[in-house]
Amino acid sequence: MEKYLNKEFLLSNKEKILEALAFAEKAHDGQMRKSGEPYIIHPVATAVILIDMGMDTETIIAALLHDVVEDTEVELSEVSQKFGEDVAALVDGVTKLGLLPLASREVWRQHCQYQKNNNFFMFFAFFTKFIL
């Protein structure tokens, strides 16, 4: 993943992102995907896609951590304490995505395909809280 962090817009926050990666790896240690691969592959792949889209540091960190609250013993308060309230809000919003009806999720995916604003994941977190 480090090769993706050499983008100019991420260089000043590279250590924060690597800290989040280490945190996620530790939290997901021993978890495997149905394919037999380590679970951490999924959050890393998500983060790489968001890096390619030019997303901000908080969004990339949230991508790495987006399943730690739902799938591990990590509490949202710990995410907030270590990585800030904005990251925690994003993680919380993504965690609640599964609670939306399938039709709403599909509409949301279609909307996001056209969205270019770096803060659309923050909007999503607040959007999800508003709906719930």
PDB file of N, CA, C and O in Angstrom, residues 20-59:
ATOM      1  N   ALA A  20      -3.113   3.970  10.737  1.00  0.00           N
ATOM      2  CA  ALA A  20      -4.454   3.386  10.585  1.00  0.00           C
ATOM      3  C   ALA A  20      -4.372   1.994   9.975  1.00  0.00           C
ATOM      4  O   ALA A  20      -5.102   1.086  10.383  1.00  0.00           O
ATOM      5  N   LEU A  21      -3.476   1.809   9.022  1.00  0.00           N
ATOM      6  CA  LEU A  21      -3.286   0.489   8.413  1.00  0.00           C
ATOM      7  C   LEU A  21      -2.834  -0.520   9.470  1.00  0.00           C
ATOM      8  O   LEU A  21      -3.384  -1.630   9.558  1.00  0.00           O
ATOM      9  N   ALA A  22      -1.857  -0.143  10.279  1.00  0.00           N
ATOM     10  CA  ALA A  22      -1.369  -1.042  11.341  1.00  0.00           C
ATOM     11  C   ALA A  22      -2.483  -1.358  12.339  1.00  0.00           C
ATOM     12  O   ALA A  22      -2.632  -2.506  12.781  1.00  0.00           O
ATOM     13  N   PHE A  23      -3.266  -0.352  12.685  1.00  0.00           N
ATOM     14  CA  PHE A  23      -4.391  -0.537  13.608  1.00  0.00           C
ATOM     15  C   PHE A  23      -5.403  -1.526  13.023  1.00  0.00           C
ATOM     16  O   PHE A  23      -5.869  -2.446  13.709  1.00  0.00           O
ATOM     17  N   ALA A  24      -5.750  -1.341  11.751  1.00  0.00           N
ATOM     18  CA  ALA A  24      -6.709  -2.228  11.086  1.00  0.00           C
ATOM     19  C   ALA A  24      -6.154  -3.651  10.969  1.00  0.00           C
ATOM     20  O   ALA A  24      -6.879  -4.626  11.196  1.00  0.00           O
ATOM     21  N   GLU A  25      -4.871  -3.771  10.626  1.00  0.00           N
ATOM     22  CA  GLU A  25      -4.261  -5.100  10.527  1.00  0.00           C
ATOM     23  C   GLU A  25      -4.325  -5.830  11.865  1.00  0.00           C
ATOM     24  O   GLU A  25      -4.655  -7.015  11.913  1.00  0.00           O
ATOM     25  N   LYS A  26      -4.023  -5.117  12.935  1.00  0.00           N
ATOM     26  CA  LYS A  26      -4.074  -5.726  14.266  1.00  0.00           C
ATOM     27  C   LYS A  26      -5.507  -6.121  14.633  1.00  0.00           C
ATOM     28  O   LYS A  26      -5.754  -7.210  15.148  1.00  0.00           O
ATOM     29  N   ALA A  27      -6.455  -5.225  14.360  1.00  0.00           N
ATOM     30  CA  ALA A  27      -7.860  -5.489  14.697  1.00  0.00           C
ATOM     31  C   ALA A  27      -8.403  -6.697  13.929  1.00  0.00           C
ATOM     32  O   ALA A  27      -9.183  -7.488  14.463  1.00  0.00           O
ATOM     33  N   HIS A  28      -8.007  -6.830  12.673  1.00  0.00           N
ATOM     34  CA  HIS A  28      -8.508  -7.922  11.821  1.00  0.00           C
ATOM     35  C   HIS A  28      -7.603  -9.155  11.841  1.00  0.00           C
ATOM     36  O   HIS A  28      -7.848 -10.101  11.081  1.00  0.00           O
ATOM     37  N   ASP A  29      -6.596  -9.161  12.700  1.00  0.00           N
ATOM     38  CA  ASP A  29      -5.654 -10.282  12.757  1.00  0.00           C
ATOM     39  C   ASP A  29      -6.394 -11.604  12.963  1.00  0.00           C
ATOM     40  O   ASP A  29      -7.237 -11.730  13.851  1.00  0.00           O
ATOM     41  N   GLY A  30      -6.117 -12.548  12.095  1.00  0.00           N
ATOM     42  CA  GLY A  30      -6.735 -13.872  12.183  1.00  0.00           C
ATOM     43  C   GLY A  30      -8.054 -13.991  11.430  1.00  0.00           C
ATOM     44  O   GLY A  30      -8.546 -15.101  11.233  1.00  0.00           O
ATOM     45  N   GLN A  31      -8.640 -12.886  11.005  1.00  0.00           N
ATOM     46  CA  GLN A  31      -9.886 -12.945  10.233  1.00  0.00           C
ATOM     47  C   GLN A  31      -9.559 -13.250   8.772  1.00  0.00           C
ATOM     48  O   GLN A  31      -8.620 -12.690   8.213  1.00  0.00           O
ATOM     49  N   MET A  32     -10.373 -14.110   8.194  1.00  0.00           N
ATOM     50  CA  MET A  32     -10.151 -14.505   6.807  1.00  0.00           C
ATOM     51  C   MET A  32     -11.414 -14.268   5.991  1.00  0.00           C
ATOM     52  O   MET A  32     -12.524 -14.342   6.512  1.00  0.00           O
ATOM     53  N   ARG A  33     -11.218 -13.991   4.718  1.00  0.00           N
ATOM     54  CA  ARG A  33     -12.334 -13.870   3.789  1.00  0.00           C
ATOM     55  C   ARG A  33     -12.760 -15.273   3.369  1.00  0.00           C
ATOM     56  O   ARG A  33     -12.035 -16.242   3.584  1.00  0.00           O
ATOM     57  N   LYS A  34     -13.931 -15.390   2.767  1.00  0.00           N
ATOM     58  CA  LYS A  34     -14.387 -16.701   2.302  1.00  0.00           C
ATOM     59  C   LYS A  34     -13.405 -17.314   1.324  1.00  0.00           C
ATOM     60  O   LYS A  34     -13.290 -18.528   1.218  1.00  0.00           O
ATOM     61  N   SER A  35     -12.664 -16.460   0.609  1.00  0.00           N
ATOM     62  CA  SER A  35     -11.666 -16.931  -0.369  1.00  0.00           C
ATOM     63  C   SER A  35     -10.440 -17.533   0.303  1.00  0.00           C
ATOM     64  O   SER A  35      -9.616 -18.148  -0.364  1.00  0.00           O
ATOM     65  N   GLY A  36     -10.312 -17.320   1.619  1.00  0.00           N
ATOM     66  CA  GLY A  36      -9.145 -17.809   2.344  1.00  0.00           C
ATOM     67  C   GLY A  36      -8.064 -16.753   2.510  1.00  0.00           C
ATOM     68  O   GLY A  36      -7.081 -16.965   3.203  1.00  0.00           O
ATOM     69  N   GLU A  37      -8.241 -15.603   1.877  1.00  0.00           N
ATOM     70  CA  GLU A  37      -7.279 -14.516   2.001  1.00  0.00           C
ATOM     71  C   GLU A  37      -7.489 -13.780   3.324  1.00  0.00           C
ATOM     72  O   GLU A  37      -8.595 -13.787   3.862  1.00  0.00           O
ATOM     73  N   PRO A  38      -6.454 -13.119   3.822  1.00  0.00           N
ATOM     74  CA  PRO A  38      -6.623 -12.317   5.038  1.00  0.00           C
ATOM     75  C   PRO A  38      -7.676 -11.230   4.809  1.00  0.00           C
ATOM     76  O   PRO A  38      -7.730 -10.620   3.740  1.00  0.00           O
ATOM     77  N   TYR A  39      -8.491 -10.969   5.815  1.00  0.00           N
ATOM     78  CA  TYR A  39      -9.583 -10.005   5.679  1.00  0.00           C
ATOM     79  C   TYR A  39      -9.078  -8.607   5.335  1.00  0.00           C
ATOM     80  O   TYR A  39      -9.749  -7.856   4.623  1.00  0.00           O
ATOM     81  N   ILE A  40      -7.894  -8.240   5.812  1.00  0.00           N
ATOM     82  CA  ILE A  40      -7.375  -6.884   5.640  1.00  0.00           C
ATOM     83  C   ILE A  40      -7.281  -6.493   4.166  1.00  0.00           C
ATOM     84  O   ILE A  40      -7.265  -5.299   3.832  1.00  0.00           O
ATOM     85  N   ILE A  41      -7.279  -7.458   3.276  1.00  0.00           N
ATOM     86  CA  ILE A  41      -7.223  -7.162   1.842  1.00  0.00           C
ATOM     87  C   ILE A  41      -8.392  -6.267   1.424  1.00  0.00           C
ATOM     88  O   ILE A  41      -8.226  -5.366   0.603  1.00  0.00           O
ATOM     89  N   HIS A  42      -9.561  -6.494   1.988  1.00  0.00           N
ATOM     90  CA  HIS A  42     -10.741  -5.703   1.618  1.00  0.00           C
ATOM     91  C   HIS A  42     -10.604  -4.224   2.000  1.00  0.00           C
ATOM     92  O   HIS A  42     -10.765  -3.349   1.134  1.00  0.00           O
ATOM     93  N   PRO A  43     -10.297  -3.884   3.260  1.00  0.00           N
ATOM     94  CA  PRO A  43     -10.145  -2.462   3.585  1.00  0.00           C
ATOM     95  C   PRO A  43      -9.001  -1.794   2.815  1.00  0.00           C
ATOM     96  O   PRO A  43      -9.114  -0.631   2.430  1.00  0.00           O
ATOM     97  N   VAL A  44      -7.915  -2.520   2.579  1.00  0.00           N
ATOM     98  CA  VAL A  44      -6.798  -1.954   1.826  1.00  0.00           C
ATOM     99  C   VAL A  44      -7.222  -1.670   0.389  1.00  0.00           C
ATOM    100  O   VAL A  44      -6.940  -0.595  -0.152  1.00  0.00           O
ATOM    101  N   ALA A  45      -7.934  -2.597  -0.234  1.00  0.00           N
ATOM    102  CA  ALA A  45      -8.405  -2.385  -1.605  1.00  0.00           C
ATOM    103  C   ALA A  45      -9.351  -1.188  -1.664  1.00  0.00           C
ATOM    104  O   ALA A  45      -9.287  -0.384  -2.610  1.00  0.00           O
ATOM    105  N   THR A  46     -10.204  -1.053  -0.661  1.00  0.00           N
ATOM    106  CA  THR A  46     -11.114   0.096  -0.597  1.00  0.00           C
ATOM    107  C   THR A  46     -10.322   1.396  -0.502  1.00  0.00           C
ATOM    108  O   THR A  46     -10.606   2.368  -1.213  1.00  0.00           O
ATOM    109  N   ALA A  47      -9.316   1.418   0.349  1.00  0.00           N
ATOM    110  CA  ALA A  47      -8.491   2.623   0.509  1.00  0.00           C
ATOM    111  C   ALA A  47      -7.754   2.968  -0.788  1.00  0.00           C
ATOM    112  O   ALA A  47      -7.668   4.138  -1.157  1.00  0.00           O
ATOM    113  N   VAL A  48      -7.246   1.970  -1.480  1.00  0.00           N
ATOM    114  CA  VAL A  48      -6.526   2.210  -2.736  1.00  0.00           C
ATOM    115  C   VAL A  48      -7.454   2.833  -3.779  1.00  0.00           C
ATOM    116  O   VAL A  48      -7.070   3.782  -4.487  1.00  0.00           O
ATOM    117  N   ILE A  49      -8.668   2.350  -3.867  1.00  0.00           N
ATOM    118  CA  ILE A  49      -9.642   2.935  -4.803  1.00  0.00           C
ATOM    119  C   ILE A  49      -9.868   4.405  -4.463  1.00  0.00           C
ATOM    120  O   ILE A  49      -9.895   5.263  -5.349  1.00  0.00           O
ATOM    121  N   LEU A  50     -10.017   4.710  -3.181  1.00  0.00           N
ATOM    122  CA  LEU A  50     -10.264   6.089  -2.760  1.00  0.00           C
ATOM    123  C   LEU A  50      -9.037   6.977  -2.963  1.00  0.00           C
ATOM    124  O   LEU A  50      -9.172   8.159  -3.285  1.00  0.00           O
ATOM    125  N   ILE A  51      -7.844   6.425  -2.812  1.00  0.00           N
ATOM    126  CA  ILE A  51      -6.622   7.176  -3.121  1.00  0.00           C
ATOM    127  C   ILE A  51      -6.613   7.532  -4.600  1.00  0.00           C
ATOM    128  O   ILE A  51      -6.339   8.674  -4.977  1.00  0.00           O
ATOM    129  N   ASP A  52      -6.935   6.560  -5.448  1.00  0.00           N
ATOM    130  CA  ASP A  52      -6.981   6.815  -6.888  1.00  0.00           C
ATOM    131  C   ASP A  52      -8.019   7.867  -7.258  1.00  0.00           C
ATOM    132  O   ASP A  52      -7.874   8.575  -8.249  1.00  0.00           O
ATOM    133  N   MET A  53      -9.067   7.973  -6.452  1.00  0.00           N
ATOM    134  CA  MET A  53     -10.102   8.985  -6.686  1.00  0.00           C
ATOM    135  C   MET A  53      -9.688  10.360  -6.149  1.00  0.00           C
ATOM    136  O   MET A  53     -10.390  11.345  -6.363  1.00  0.00           O
ATOM    137  N   GLY A  54      -8.554  10.419  -5.440  1.00  0.00           N
ATOM    138  CA  GLY A  54      -8.072  11.690  -4.904  1.00  0.00           C
ATOM    139  C   GLY A  54      -8.728  12.108  -3.606  1.00  0.00           C
ATOM    140  O   GLY A  54      -8.761  13.290  -3.274  1.00  0.00           O
ATOM    141  N   MET A  55      -9.229  11.152  -2.846  1.00  0.00           N
ATOM    142  CA  MET A  55      -9.916  11.468  -1.590  1.00  0.00           C
ATOM    143  C   MET A  55      -8.935  11.963  -0.536  1.00  0.00           C
ATOM    144  O   MET A  55      -7.749  11.708  -0.590  1.00  0.00           O
ATOM    145  N   ASP A  56      -9.480  12.648   0.458  1.00  0.00           N
ATOM    146  CA  ASP A  56      -8.674  13.217   1.528  1.00  0.00           C
ATOM    147  C   ASP A  56      -8.228  12.146   2.526  1.00  0.00           C
ATOM    148  O   ASP A  56      -8.706  11.014   2.511  1.00  0.00           O
ATOM    149  N   THR A  57      -7.303  12.544   3.386  1.00  0.00           N
ATOM    150  CA  THR A  57      -6.700  11.621   4.348  1.00  0.00           C
ATOM    151  C   THR A  57      -7.733  10.972   5.261  1.00  0.00           C
ATOM    152  O   THR A  57      -7.674   9.761   5.501  1.00  0.00           O
ATOM    153  N   GLU A  58      -8.677  11.751   5.782  1.00  0.00           N
ATOM    154  CA  GLU A  58      -9.671  11.192   6.699  1.00  0.00           C
ATOM    155  C   GLU A  58     -10.509  10.108   6.016  1.00  0.00           C
ATOM    156  O   GLU A  58     -10.838   9.086   6.623  1.00  0.00           O
ATOM    157  N   THR A  59     -10.849  10.315   4.769  1.00  0.00           N
ATOM    158  CA  THR A  59     -11.640   9.327   4.030  1.00  0.00           C
ATOM    159  C   THR A  59     -10.838   8.046   3.821  1.00  0.00           C
ATOM    160  O   THR A  59     -11.367   6.940   3.960  1.00  0.00           O
TER     161      THR A  59
END
